[in-house]
GROMACS .gro file of C-alpha atoms in nm:
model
  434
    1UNK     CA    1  -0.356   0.021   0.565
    2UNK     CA    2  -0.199  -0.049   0.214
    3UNK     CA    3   0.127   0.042   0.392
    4UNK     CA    4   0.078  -0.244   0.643
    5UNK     CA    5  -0.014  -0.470   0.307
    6UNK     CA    6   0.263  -0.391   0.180
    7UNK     CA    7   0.479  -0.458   0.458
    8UNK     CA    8   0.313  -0.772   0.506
    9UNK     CA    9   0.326  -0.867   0.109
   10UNK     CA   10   0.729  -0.799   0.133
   11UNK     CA   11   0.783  -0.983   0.410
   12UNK     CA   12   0.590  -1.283   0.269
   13UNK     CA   13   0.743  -1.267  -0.114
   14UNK     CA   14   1.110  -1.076  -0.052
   15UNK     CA   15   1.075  -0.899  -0.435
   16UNK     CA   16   0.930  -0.597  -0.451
   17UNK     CA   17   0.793  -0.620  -0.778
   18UNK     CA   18   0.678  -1.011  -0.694
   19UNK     CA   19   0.506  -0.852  -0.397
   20UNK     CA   20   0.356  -0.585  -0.552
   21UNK     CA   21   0.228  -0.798  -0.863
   22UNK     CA   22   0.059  -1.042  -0.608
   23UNK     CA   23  -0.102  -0.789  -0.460
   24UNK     CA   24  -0.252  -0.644  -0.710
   25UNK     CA   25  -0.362  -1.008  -0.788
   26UNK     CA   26  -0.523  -1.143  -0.503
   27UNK     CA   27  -0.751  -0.776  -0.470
   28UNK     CA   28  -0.846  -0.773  -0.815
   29UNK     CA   29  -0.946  -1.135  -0.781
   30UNK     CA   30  -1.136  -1.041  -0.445
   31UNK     CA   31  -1.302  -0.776  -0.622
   32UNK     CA   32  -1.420  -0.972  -0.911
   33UNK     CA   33  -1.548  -1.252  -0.714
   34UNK     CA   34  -1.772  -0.923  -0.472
   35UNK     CA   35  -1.877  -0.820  -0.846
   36UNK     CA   36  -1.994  -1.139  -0.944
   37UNK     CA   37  -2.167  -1.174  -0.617
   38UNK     CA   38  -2.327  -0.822  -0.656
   39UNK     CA   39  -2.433  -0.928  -0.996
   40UNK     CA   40  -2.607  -1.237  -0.881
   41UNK     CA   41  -2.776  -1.088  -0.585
   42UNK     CA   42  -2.908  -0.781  -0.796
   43UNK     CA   43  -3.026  -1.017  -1.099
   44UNK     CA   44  -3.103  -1.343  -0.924
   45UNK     CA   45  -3.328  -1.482  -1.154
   46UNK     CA   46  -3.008  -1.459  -1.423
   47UNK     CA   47  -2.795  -1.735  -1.492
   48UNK     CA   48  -2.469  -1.727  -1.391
   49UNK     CA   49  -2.305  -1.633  -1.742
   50UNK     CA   50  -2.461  -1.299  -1.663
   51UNK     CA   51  -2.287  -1.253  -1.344
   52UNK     CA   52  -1.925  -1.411  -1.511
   53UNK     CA   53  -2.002  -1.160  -1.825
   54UNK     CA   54  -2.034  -0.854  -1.565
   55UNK     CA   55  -1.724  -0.913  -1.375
   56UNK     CA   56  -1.575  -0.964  -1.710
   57UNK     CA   57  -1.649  -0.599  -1.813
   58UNK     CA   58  -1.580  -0.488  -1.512
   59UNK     CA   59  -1.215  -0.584  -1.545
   60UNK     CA   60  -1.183  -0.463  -1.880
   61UNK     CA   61  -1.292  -0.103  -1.721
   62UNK     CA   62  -0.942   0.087  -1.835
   63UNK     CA   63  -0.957   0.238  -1.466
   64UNK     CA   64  -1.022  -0.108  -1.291
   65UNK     CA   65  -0.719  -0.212  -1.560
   66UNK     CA   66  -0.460   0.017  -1.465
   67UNK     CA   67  -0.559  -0.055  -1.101
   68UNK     CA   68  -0.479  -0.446  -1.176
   69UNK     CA   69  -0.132  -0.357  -1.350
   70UNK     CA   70   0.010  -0.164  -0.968
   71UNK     CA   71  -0.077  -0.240  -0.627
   72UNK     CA   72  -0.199   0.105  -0.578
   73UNK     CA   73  -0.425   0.262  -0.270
   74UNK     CA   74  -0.759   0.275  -0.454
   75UNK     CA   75  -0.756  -0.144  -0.507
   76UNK     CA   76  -0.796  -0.182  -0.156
   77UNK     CA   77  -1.034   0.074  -0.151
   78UNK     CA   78  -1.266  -0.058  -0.448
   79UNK     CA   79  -1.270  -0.389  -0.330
   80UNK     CA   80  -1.402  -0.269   0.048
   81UNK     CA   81  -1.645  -0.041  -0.096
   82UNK     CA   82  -1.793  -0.276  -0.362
   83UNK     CA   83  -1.825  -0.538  -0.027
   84UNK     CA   84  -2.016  -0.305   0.167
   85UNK     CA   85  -2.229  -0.229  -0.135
   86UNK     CA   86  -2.303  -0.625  -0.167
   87UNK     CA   87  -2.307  -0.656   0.198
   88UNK     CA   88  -2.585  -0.386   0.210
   89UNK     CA   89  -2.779  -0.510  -0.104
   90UNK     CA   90  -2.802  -0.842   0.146
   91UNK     CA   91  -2.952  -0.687   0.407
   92UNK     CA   92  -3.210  -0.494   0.185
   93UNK     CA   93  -3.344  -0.869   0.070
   94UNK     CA   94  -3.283  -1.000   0.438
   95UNK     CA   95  -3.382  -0.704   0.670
   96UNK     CA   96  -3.081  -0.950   0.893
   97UNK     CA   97  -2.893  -0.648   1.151
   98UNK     CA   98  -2.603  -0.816   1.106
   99UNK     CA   99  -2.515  -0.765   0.736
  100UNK     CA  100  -2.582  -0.393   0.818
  101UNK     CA  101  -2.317  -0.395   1.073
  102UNK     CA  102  -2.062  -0.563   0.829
  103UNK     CA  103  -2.158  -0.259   0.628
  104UNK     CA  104  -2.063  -0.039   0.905
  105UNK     CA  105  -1.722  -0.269   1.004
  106UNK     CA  106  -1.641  -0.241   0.663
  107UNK     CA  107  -1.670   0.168   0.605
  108UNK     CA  108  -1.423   0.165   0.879
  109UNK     CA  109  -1.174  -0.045   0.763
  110UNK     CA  110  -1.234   0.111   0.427
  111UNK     CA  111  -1.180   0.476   0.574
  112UNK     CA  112  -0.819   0.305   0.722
  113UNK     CA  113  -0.721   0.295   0.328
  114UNK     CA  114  -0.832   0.641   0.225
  115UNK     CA  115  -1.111   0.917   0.290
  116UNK     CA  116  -1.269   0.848   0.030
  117UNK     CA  117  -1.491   0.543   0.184
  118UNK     CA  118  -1.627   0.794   0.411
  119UNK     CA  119  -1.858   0.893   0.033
  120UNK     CA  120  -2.033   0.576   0.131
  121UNK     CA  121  -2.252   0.722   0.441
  122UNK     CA  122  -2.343   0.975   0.179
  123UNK     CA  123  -2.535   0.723  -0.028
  124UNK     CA  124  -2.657   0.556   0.288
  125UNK     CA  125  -2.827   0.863   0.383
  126UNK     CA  126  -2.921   0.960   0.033
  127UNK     CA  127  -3.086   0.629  -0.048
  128UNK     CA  128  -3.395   0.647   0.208
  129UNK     CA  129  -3.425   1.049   0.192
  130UNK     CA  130  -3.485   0.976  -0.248
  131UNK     CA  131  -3.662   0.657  -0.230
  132UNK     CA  132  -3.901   0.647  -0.003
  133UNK     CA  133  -4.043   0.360   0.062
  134UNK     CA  134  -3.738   0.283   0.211
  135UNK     CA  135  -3.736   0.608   0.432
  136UNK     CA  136  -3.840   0.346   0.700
  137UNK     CA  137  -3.506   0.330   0.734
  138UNK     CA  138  -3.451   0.610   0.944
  139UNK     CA  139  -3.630   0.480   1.253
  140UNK     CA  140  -3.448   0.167   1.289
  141UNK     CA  141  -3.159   0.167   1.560
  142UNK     CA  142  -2.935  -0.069   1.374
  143UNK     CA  143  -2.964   0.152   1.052
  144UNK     CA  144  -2.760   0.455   1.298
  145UNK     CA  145  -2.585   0.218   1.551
  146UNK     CA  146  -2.372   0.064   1.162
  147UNK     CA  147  -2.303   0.423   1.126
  148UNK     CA  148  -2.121   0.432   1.418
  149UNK     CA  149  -1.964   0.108   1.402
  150UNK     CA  150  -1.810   0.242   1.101
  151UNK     CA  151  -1.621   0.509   1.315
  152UNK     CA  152  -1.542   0.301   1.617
  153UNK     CA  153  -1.354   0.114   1.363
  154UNK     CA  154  -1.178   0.389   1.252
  155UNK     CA  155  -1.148   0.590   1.546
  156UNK     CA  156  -0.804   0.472   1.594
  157UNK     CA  157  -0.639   0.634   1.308
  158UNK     CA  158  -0.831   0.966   1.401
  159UNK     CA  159  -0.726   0.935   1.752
  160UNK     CA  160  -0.362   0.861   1.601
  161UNK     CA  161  -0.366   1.143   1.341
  162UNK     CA  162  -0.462   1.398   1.631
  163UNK     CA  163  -0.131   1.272   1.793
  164UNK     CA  164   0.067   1.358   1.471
  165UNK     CA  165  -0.036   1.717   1.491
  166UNK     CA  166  -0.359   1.704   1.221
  167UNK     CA  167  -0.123   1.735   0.952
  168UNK     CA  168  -0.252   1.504   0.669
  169UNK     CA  169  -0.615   1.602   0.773
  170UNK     CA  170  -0.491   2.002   0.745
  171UNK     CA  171  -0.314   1.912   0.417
  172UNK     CA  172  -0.598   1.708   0.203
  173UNK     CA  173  -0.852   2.052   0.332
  174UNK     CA  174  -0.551   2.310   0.229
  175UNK     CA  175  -0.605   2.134  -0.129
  176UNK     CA  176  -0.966   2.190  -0.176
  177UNK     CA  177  -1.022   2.525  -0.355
  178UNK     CA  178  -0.665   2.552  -0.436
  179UNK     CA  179  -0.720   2.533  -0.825
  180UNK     CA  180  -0.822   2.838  -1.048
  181UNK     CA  181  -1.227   2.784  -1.130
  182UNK     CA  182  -1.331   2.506  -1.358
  183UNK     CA  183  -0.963   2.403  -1.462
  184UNK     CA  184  -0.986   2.094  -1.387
  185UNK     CA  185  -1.343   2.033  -1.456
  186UNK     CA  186  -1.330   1.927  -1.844
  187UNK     CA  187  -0.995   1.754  -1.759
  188UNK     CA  188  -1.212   1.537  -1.520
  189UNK     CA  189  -1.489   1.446  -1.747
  190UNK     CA  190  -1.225   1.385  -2.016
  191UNK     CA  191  -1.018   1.138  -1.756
  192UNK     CA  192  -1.340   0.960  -1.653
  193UNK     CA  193  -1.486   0.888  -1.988
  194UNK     CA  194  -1.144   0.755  -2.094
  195UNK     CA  195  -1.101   0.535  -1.732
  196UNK     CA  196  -1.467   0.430  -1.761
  197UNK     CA  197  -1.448   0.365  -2.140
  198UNK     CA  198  -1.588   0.554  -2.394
  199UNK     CA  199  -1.758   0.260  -2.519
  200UNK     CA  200  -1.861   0.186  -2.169
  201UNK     CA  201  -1.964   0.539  -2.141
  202UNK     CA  202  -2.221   0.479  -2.438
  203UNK     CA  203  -2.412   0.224  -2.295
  204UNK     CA  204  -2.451   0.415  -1.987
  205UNK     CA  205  -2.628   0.708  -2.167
  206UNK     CA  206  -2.861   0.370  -2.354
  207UNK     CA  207  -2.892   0.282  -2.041
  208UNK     CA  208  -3.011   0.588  -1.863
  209UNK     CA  209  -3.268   0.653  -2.167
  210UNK     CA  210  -3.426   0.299  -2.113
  211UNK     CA  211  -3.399   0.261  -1.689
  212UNK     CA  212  -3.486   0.563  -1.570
  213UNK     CA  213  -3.874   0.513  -1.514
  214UNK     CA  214  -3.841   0.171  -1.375
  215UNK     CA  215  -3.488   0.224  -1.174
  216UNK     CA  216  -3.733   0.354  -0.906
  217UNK     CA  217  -3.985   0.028  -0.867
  218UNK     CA  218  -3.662  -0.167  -0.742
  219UNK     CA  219  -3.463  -0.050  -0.434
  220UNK     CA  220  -3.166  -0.281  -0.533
  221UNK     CA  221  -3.094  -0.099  -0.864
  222UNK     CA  222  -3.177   0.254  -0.706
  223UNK     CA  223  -2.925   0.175  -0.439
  224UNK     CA  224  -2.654   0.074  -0.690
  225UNK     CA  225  -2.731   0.376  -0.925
  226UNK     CA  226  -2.639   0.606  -0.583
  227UNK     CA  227  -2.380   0.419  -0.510
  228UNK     CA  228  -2.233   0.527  -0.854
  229UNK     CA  229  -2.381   0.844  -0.920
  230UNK     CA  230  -2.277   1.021  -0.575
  231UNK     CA  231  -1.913   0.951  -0.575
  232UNK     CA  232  -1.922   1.061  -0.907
  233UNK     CA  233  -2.117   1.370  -0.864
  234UNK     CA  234  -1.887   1.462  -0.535
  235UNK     CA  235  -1.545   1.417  -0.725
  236UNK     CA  236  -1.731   1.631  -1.027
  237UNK     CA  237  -1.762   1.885  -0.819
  238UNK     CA  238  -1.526   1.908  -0.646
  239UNK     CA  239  -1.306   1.941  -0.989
  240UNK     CA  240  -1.441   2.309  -1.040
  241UNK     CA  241  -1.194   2.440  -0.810
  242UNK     CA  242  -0.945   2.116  -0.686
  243UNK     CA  243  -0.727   1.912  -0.905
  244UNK     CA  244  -0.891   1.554  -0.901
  245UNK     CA  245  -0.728   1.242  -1.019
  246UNK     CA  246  -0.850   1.035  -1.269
  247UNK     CA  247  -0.836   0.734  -1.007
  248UNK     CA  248  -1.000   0.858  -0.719
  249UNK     CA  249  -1.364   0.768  -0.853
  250UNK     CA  250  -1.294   0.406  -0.958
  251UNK     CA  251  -1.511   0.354  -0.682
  252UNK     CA  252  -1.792   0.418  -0.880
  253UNK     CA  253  -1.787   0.202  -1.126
  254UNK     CA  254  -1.911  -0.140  -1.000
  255UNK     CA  255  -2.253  -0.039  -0.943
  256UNK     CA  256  -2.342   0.109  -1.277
  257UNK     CA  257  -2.184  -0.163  -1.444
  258UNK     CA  258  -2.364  -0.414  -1.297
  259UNK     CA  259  -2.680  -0.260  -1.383
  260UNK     CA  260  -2.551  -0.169  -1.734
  261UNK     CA  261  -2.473  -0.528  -1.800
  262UNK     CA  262  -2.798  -0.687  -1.624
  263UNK     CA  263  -2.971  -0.455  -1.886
  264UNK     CA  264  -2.835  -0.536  -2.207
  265UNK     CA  265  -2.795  -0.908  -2.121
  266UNK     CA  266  -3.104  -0.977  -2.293
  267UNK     CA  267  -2.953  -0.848  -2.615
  268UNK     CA  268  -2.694  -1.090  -2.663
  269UNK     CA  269  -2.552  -0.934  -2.999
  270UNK     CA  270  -2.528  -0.585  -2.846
  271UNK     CA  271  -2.368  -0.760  -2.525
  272UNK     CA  272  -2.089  -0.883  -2.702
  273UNK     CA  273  -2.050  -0.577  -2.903
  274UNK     CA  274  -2.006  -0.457  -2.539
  275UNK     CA  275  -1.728  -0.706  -2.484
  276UNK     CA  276  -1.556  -0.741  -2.782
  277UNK     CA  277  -1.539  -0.331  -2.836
  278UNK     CA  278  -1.403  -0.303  -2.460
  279UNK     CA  279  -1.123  -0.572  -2.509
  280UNK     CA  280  -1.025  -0.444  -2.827
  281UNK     CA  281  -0.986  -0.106  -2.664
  282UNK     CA  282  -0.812  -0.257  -2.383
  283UNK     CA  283  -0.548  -0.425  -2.642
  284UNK     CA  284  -0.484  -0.066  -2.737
  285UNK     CA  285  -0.442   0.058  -2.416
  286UNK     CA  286  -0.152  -0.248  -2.331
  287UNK     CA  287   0.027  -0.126  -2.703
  288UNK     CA  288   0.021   0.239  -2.601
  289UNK     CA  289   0.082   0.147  -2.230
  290UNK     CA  290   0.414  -0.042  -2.368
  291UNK     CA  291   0.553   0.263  -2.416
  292UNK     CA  292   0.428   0.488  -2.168
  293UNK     CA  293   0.301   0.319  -1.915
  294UNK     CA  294   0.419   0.355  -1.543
  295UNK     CA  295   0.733   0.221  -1.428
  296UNK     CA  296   0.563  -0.112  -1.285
  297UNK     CA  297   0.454  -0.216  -1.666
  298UNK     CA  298   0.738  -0.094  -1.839
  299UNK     CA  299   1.054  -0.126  -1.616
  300UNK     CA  300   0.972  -0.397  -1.355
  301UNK     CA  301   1.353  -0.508  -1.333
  302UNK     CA  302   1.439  -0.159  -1.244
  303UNK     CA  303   1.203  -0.182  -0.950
  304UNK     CA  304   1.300  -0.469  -0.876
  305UNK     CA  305   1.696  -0.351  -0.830
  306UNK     CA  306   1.594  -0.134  -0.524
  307UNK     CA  307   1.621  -0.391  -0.314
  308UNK     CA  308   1.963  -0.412  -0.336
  309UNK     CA  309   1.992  -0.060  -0.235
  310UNK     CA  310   2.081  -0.131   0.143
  311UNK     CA  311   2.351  -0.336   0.032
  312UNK     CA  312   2.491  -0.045  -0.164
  313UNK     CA  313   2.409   0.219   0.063
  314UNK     CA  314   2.640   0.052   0.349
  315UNK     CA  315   2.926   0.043   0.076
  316UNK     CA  316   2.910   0.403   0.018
  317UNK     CA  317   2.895   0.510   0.394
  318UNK     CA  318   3.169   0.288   0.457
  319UNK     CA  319   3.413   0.523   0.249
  320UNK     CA  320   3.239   0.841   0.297
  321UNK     CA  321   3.097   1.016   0.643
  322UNK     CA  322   2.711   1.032   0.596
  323UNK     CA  323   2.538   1.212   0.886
  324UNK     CA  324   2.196   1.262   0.747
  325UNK     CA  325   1.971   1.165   0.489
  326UNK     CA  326   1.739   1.363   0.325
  327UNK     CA  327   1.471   1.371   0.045
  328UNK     CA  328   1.211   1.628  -0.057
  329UNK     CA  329   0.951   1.400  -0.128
  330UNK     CA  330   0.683   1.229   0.092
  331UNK     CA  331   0.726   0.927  -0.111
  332UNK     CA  332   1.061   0.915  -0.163
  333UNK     CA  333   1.119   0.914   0.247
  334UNK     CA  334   0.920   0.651   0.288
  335UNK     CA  335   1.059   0.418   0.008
  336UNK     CA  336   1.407   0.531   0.065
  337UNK     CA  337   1.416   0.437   0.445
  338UNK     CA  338   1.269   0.126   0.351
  339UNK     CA  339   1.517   0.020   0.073
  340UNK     CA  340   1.797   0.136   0.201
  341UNK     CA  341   1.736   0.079   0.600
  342UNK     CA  342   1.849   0.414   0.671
  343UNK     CA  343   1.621   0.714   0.838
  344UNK     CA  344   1.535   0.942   0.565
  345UNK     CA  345   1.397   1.296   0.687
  346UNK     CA  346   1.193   1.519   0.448
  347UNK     CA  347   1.433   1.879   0.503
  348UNK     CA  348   1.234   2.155   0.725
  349UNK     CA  349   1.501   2.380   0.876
  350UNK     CA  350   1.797   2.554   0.632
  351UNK     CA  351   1.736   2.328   0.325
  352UNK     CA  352   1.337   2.319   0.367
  353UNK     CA  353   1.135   2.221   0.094
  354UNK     CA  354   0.874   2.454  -0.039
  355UNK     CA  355   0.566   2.552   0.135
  356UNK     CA  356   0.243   2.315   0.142
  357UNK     CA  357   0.448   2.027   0.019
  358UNK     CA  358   0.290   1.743   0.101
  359UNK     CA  359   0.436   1.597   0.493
  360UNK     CA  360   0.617   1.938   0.560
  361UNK     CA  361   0.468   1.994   0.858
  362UNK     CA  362   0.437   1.612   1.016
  363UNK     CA  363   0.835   1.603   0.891
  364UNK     CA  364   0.924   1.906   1.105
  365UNK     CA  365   0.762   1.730   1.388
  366UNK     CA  366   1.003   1.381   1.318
  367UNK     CA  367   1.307   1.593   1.184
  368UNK     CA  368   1.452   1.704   1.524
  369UNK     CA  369   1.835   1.695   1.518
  370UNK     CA  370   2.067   1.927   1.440
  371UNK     CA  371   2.363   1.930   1.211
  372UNK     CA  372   2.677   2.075   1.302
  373UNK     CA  373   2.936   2.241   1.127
  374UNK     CA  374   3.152   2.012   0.908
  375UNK     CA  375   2.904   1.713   0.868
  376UNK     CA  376   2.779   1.546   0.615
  377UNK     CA  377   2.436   1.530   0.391
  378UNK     CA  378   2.344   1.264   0.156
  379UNK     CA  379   2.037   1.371  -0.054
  380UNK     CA  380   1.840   1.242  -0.261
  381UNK     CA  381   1.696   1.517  -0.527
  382UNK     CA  382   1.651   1.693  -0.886
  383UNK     CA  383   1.965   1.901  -0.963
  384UNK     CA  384   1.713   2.157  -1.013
  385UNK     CA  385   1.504   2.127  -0.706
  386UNK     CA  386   1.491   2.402  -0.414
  387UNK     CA  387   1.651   2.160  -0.125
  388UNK     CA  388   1.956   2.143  -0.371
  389UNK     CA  389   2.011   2.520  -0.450
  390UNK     CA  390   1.994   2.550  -0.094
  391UNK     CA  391   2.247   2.268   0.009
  392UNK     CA  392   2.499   2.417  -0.246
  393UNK     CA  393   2.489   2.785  -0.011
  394UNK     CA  394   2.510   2.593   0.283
  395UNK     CA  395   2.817   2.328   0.216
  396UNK     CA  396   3.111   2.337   0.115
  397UNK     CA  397   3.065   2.102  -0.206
  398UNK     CA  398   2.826   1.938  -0.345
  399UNK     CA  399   2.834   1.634  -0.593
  400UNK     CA  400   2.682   1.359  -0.717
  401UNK     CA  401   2.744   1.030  -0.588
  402UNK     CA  402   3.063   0.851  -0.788
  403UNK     CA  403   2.938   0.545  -1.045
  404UNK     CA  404   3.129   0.324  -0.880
  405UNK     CA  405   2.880   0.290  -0.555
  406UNK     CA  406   2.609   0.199  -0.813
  407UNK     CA  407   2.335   0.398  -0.603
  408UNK     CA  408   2.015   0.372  -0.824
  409UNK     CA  409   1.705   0.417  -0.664
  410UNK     CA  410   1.396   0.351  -0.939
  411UNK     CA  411   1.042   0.548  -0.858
  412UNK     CA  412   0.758   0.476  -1.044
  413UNK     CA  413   0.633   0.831  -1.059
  414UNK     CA  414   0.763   0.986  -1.398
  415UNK     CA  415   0.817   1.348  -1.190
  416UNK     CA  416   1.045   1.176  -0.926
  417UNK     CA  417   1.292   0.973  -1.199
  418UNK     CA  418   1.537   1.274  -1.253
  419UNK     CA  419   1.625   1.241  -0.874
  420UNK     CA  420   1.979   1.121  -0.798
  421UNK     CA  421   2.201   1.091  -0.466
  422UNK     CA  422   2.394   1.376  -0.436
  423UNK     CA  423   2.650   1.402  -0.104
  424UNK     CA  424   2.709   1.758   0.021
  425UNK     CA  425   3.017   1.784   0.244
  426UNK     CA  426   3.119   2.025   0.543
  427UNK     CA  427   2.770   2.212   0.685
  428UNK     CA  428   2.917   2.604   0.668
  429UNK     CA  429   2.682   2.667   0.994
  430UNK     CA  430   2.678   2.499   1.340
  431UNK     CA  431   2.401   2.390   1.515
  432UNK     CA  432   2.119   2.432   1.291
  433UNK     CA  433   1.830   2.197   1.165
  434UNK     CA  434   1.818   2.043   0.800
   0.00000   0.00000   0.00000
């Protein structure tokens, strides 16, 4: 899915960065406008500065922030999930079928972007089998028959990543467990009380103290706590033995901070202690983030350059015999076939990347030809990476490609910038696969 957005945004705005920027944009604006609408369906007897105030928090979430500055996967993601969440909170005040089935369209499309929306059946199942007045639930036919509408819609992709050999499904379960015990654990709580906000994080714990023996009198604010509290609890732990990013749980944070802010409302002076304190941590976020901040915030031009790499790609293989190209990672193939219009391959055969990189296997599916002796190789890779200590046994030369060609490709990941095109001439072996 956000690859097809992508596509779509390109096509649409030619710039990468343009693209990207609007992107982010237009689903942070979508998501704001579902907040407010979450807000004002969960506090209806509120005025609207309430709901305006909450969405205003919500963006100044350091998580929801950083999400705003790229046009990453989890924007999409958030903004489906917090839908279905308002979508459902509509059909709890309606009892209509049809906003549960928008639920269940939704999951689907949501589970086209990443996994991750599949955390949402969770809390639908949760939410009857802990509140239960609502348990009623169970023994409707529409409640199940959304379920399902959920995978019809994404029974595509499944059907689809069957075809490709299971090998993203086999990769994301090869992760889990693959991280010595509670590693990552403190590292997560420390990420999420920084991407939440500390201050943020404060008002939860008030909050908690002050909620918890009237949350249960109101299925709306139950149903929101769940839809916070389970994602969170699943990514939590999950961190005692898998390396979790900070980002994956941003999709926890609408529902808690619309209750958080429907609470302390009332209190106007400790409401805009709320708002002030989280936009004067956010202005130290930008001042730190001017210096380290990913490539998208601190070196749009850069990004912006790799559009021209086609161009410059063509000069270079117009003076020098290219046969393949090759990169070692996932990312890189993608962007690099898309910049510079030529098929990248991820290397499986003589110059194979390491085991349980990410793609290996689906790339050994795709990467079927075979060089023979005397072509050429243009890579793109760290000096020090495995794929090049193997291309310098198995050529006769190796080098980087001349200044003159200008062949600059800028990744926003800080681990991929050290990469550069390097051309290995004359394969020493006939006949073999790359």
């Amino acid at each position: 899915m956000i690859a097809w957005l992508n596509f779509f945004l390109n096509k649409i705005f030619i710039d990468p960065v343009v693209s990207v920027r609007i992107g982010a944009f237009i689903f942070t604006l979508l998501d704001l406008v579902v907040v407010f609408f979450i807000s004002k369906e969960s506090f209806p007897e509120k005025d609207n500065k309430l709901h305006y105030a909450t969405s205003l928090v919500y963006l100044l979430i350091p998580g929801i922030f950083i999400t705003w500055l790229s046009f990453i996967v989890d924007l999409p993601l958030v903004f489906i999930y917090n839908l279905s969440l308002l979508f459902f909170i509509k059909y709890l005040k309606s009892s209509s079928a049809k906003y549960l089935y928008l639920v269940g369209f939704f999951v689907g499309i949501g589970l086209w972007v990443k996994y991750s929306m599949s955390l949402l059946y969770l809390v639908l199942f949760f939410f009857p089998v802990l509140f239960v007045k609502q348990r009623k639930l169970f023994s409707f036919a529409h409640y199940w028959i959304s379920g399902f509408v959920g995978l019809f819609v994404f029974s595509p992709l499944l059907v689809f990543g069957l075809l490709q050999f299971k090998e993203s499904v086999f990769f994301h379960a090869n992760r889990i467990g693959d991280s010595v015990l509670f590693l990552g654990t403190f590292d997560f709580i420390g990420n999420q009380i920084l991407f939440f906000s500390p201050l943020l994080f404060v008002f939860f714990v008030l909050w908690l103290k002050n909620e918890k023996r009237y949350i249960h009198n109101n299925p709306i604010k139950i149903f929101l706590y769940l839809s916070s509290f389970i994602p969170f609890l699943f990514f939590l732990l999950l961190s005692i033995k898998t390396k979790i990013w900070p980002h994956w749980p941003l999709m926890s944070y609408a529902g808690i901070t619309v209750l958080i802010s429907g609470w302390l409302y009332e209190n106007k002076k400790m409401f805009k202690c709320l708002v002030y304190g989280m936009i004067f941590f956010e202005i130290i976020f930008i001042l730190i983030g001017l210096f380290c901040a990913p490539g998208i915030f601190i070196s749009s031009h850069k990004f912006s350059e790799n559009r021209l790499l086609a161009g410059k790609m063509n000069f270079f293989i117009s003076e020098n015999k290219v046969d393949f190209f090759l990169s070692d990672n996932h990312g890189l193939v993608a962007q690099l076939t898309c910049y510079a219009d030529k098929p990248f391959l991820m290397p499986t055969g003589v110059l194979s990347v390491a085991e349980g990189v990410w793609g290996r296997g689906q790339f050994d599916k795709w990467n079927n030809r075979y060089c023979k002796k005397g072509e050429n190789v243009l890579l793109y890779v760290r000096k020090d990476s495995l794929v090049y200590s193997k291309a310098q046994k198995n050529f006769d030369r190796i080098y980087e490609a001349p200044g003159k060609y200008k062949l600059e490709f800028f990744a926003l990941e800080d681990y991929l910038k050290d990469s550069r095109f390097y051309l290995a001439e004359g394969c020493k072996l006939d006949n073999i696969k790359l």
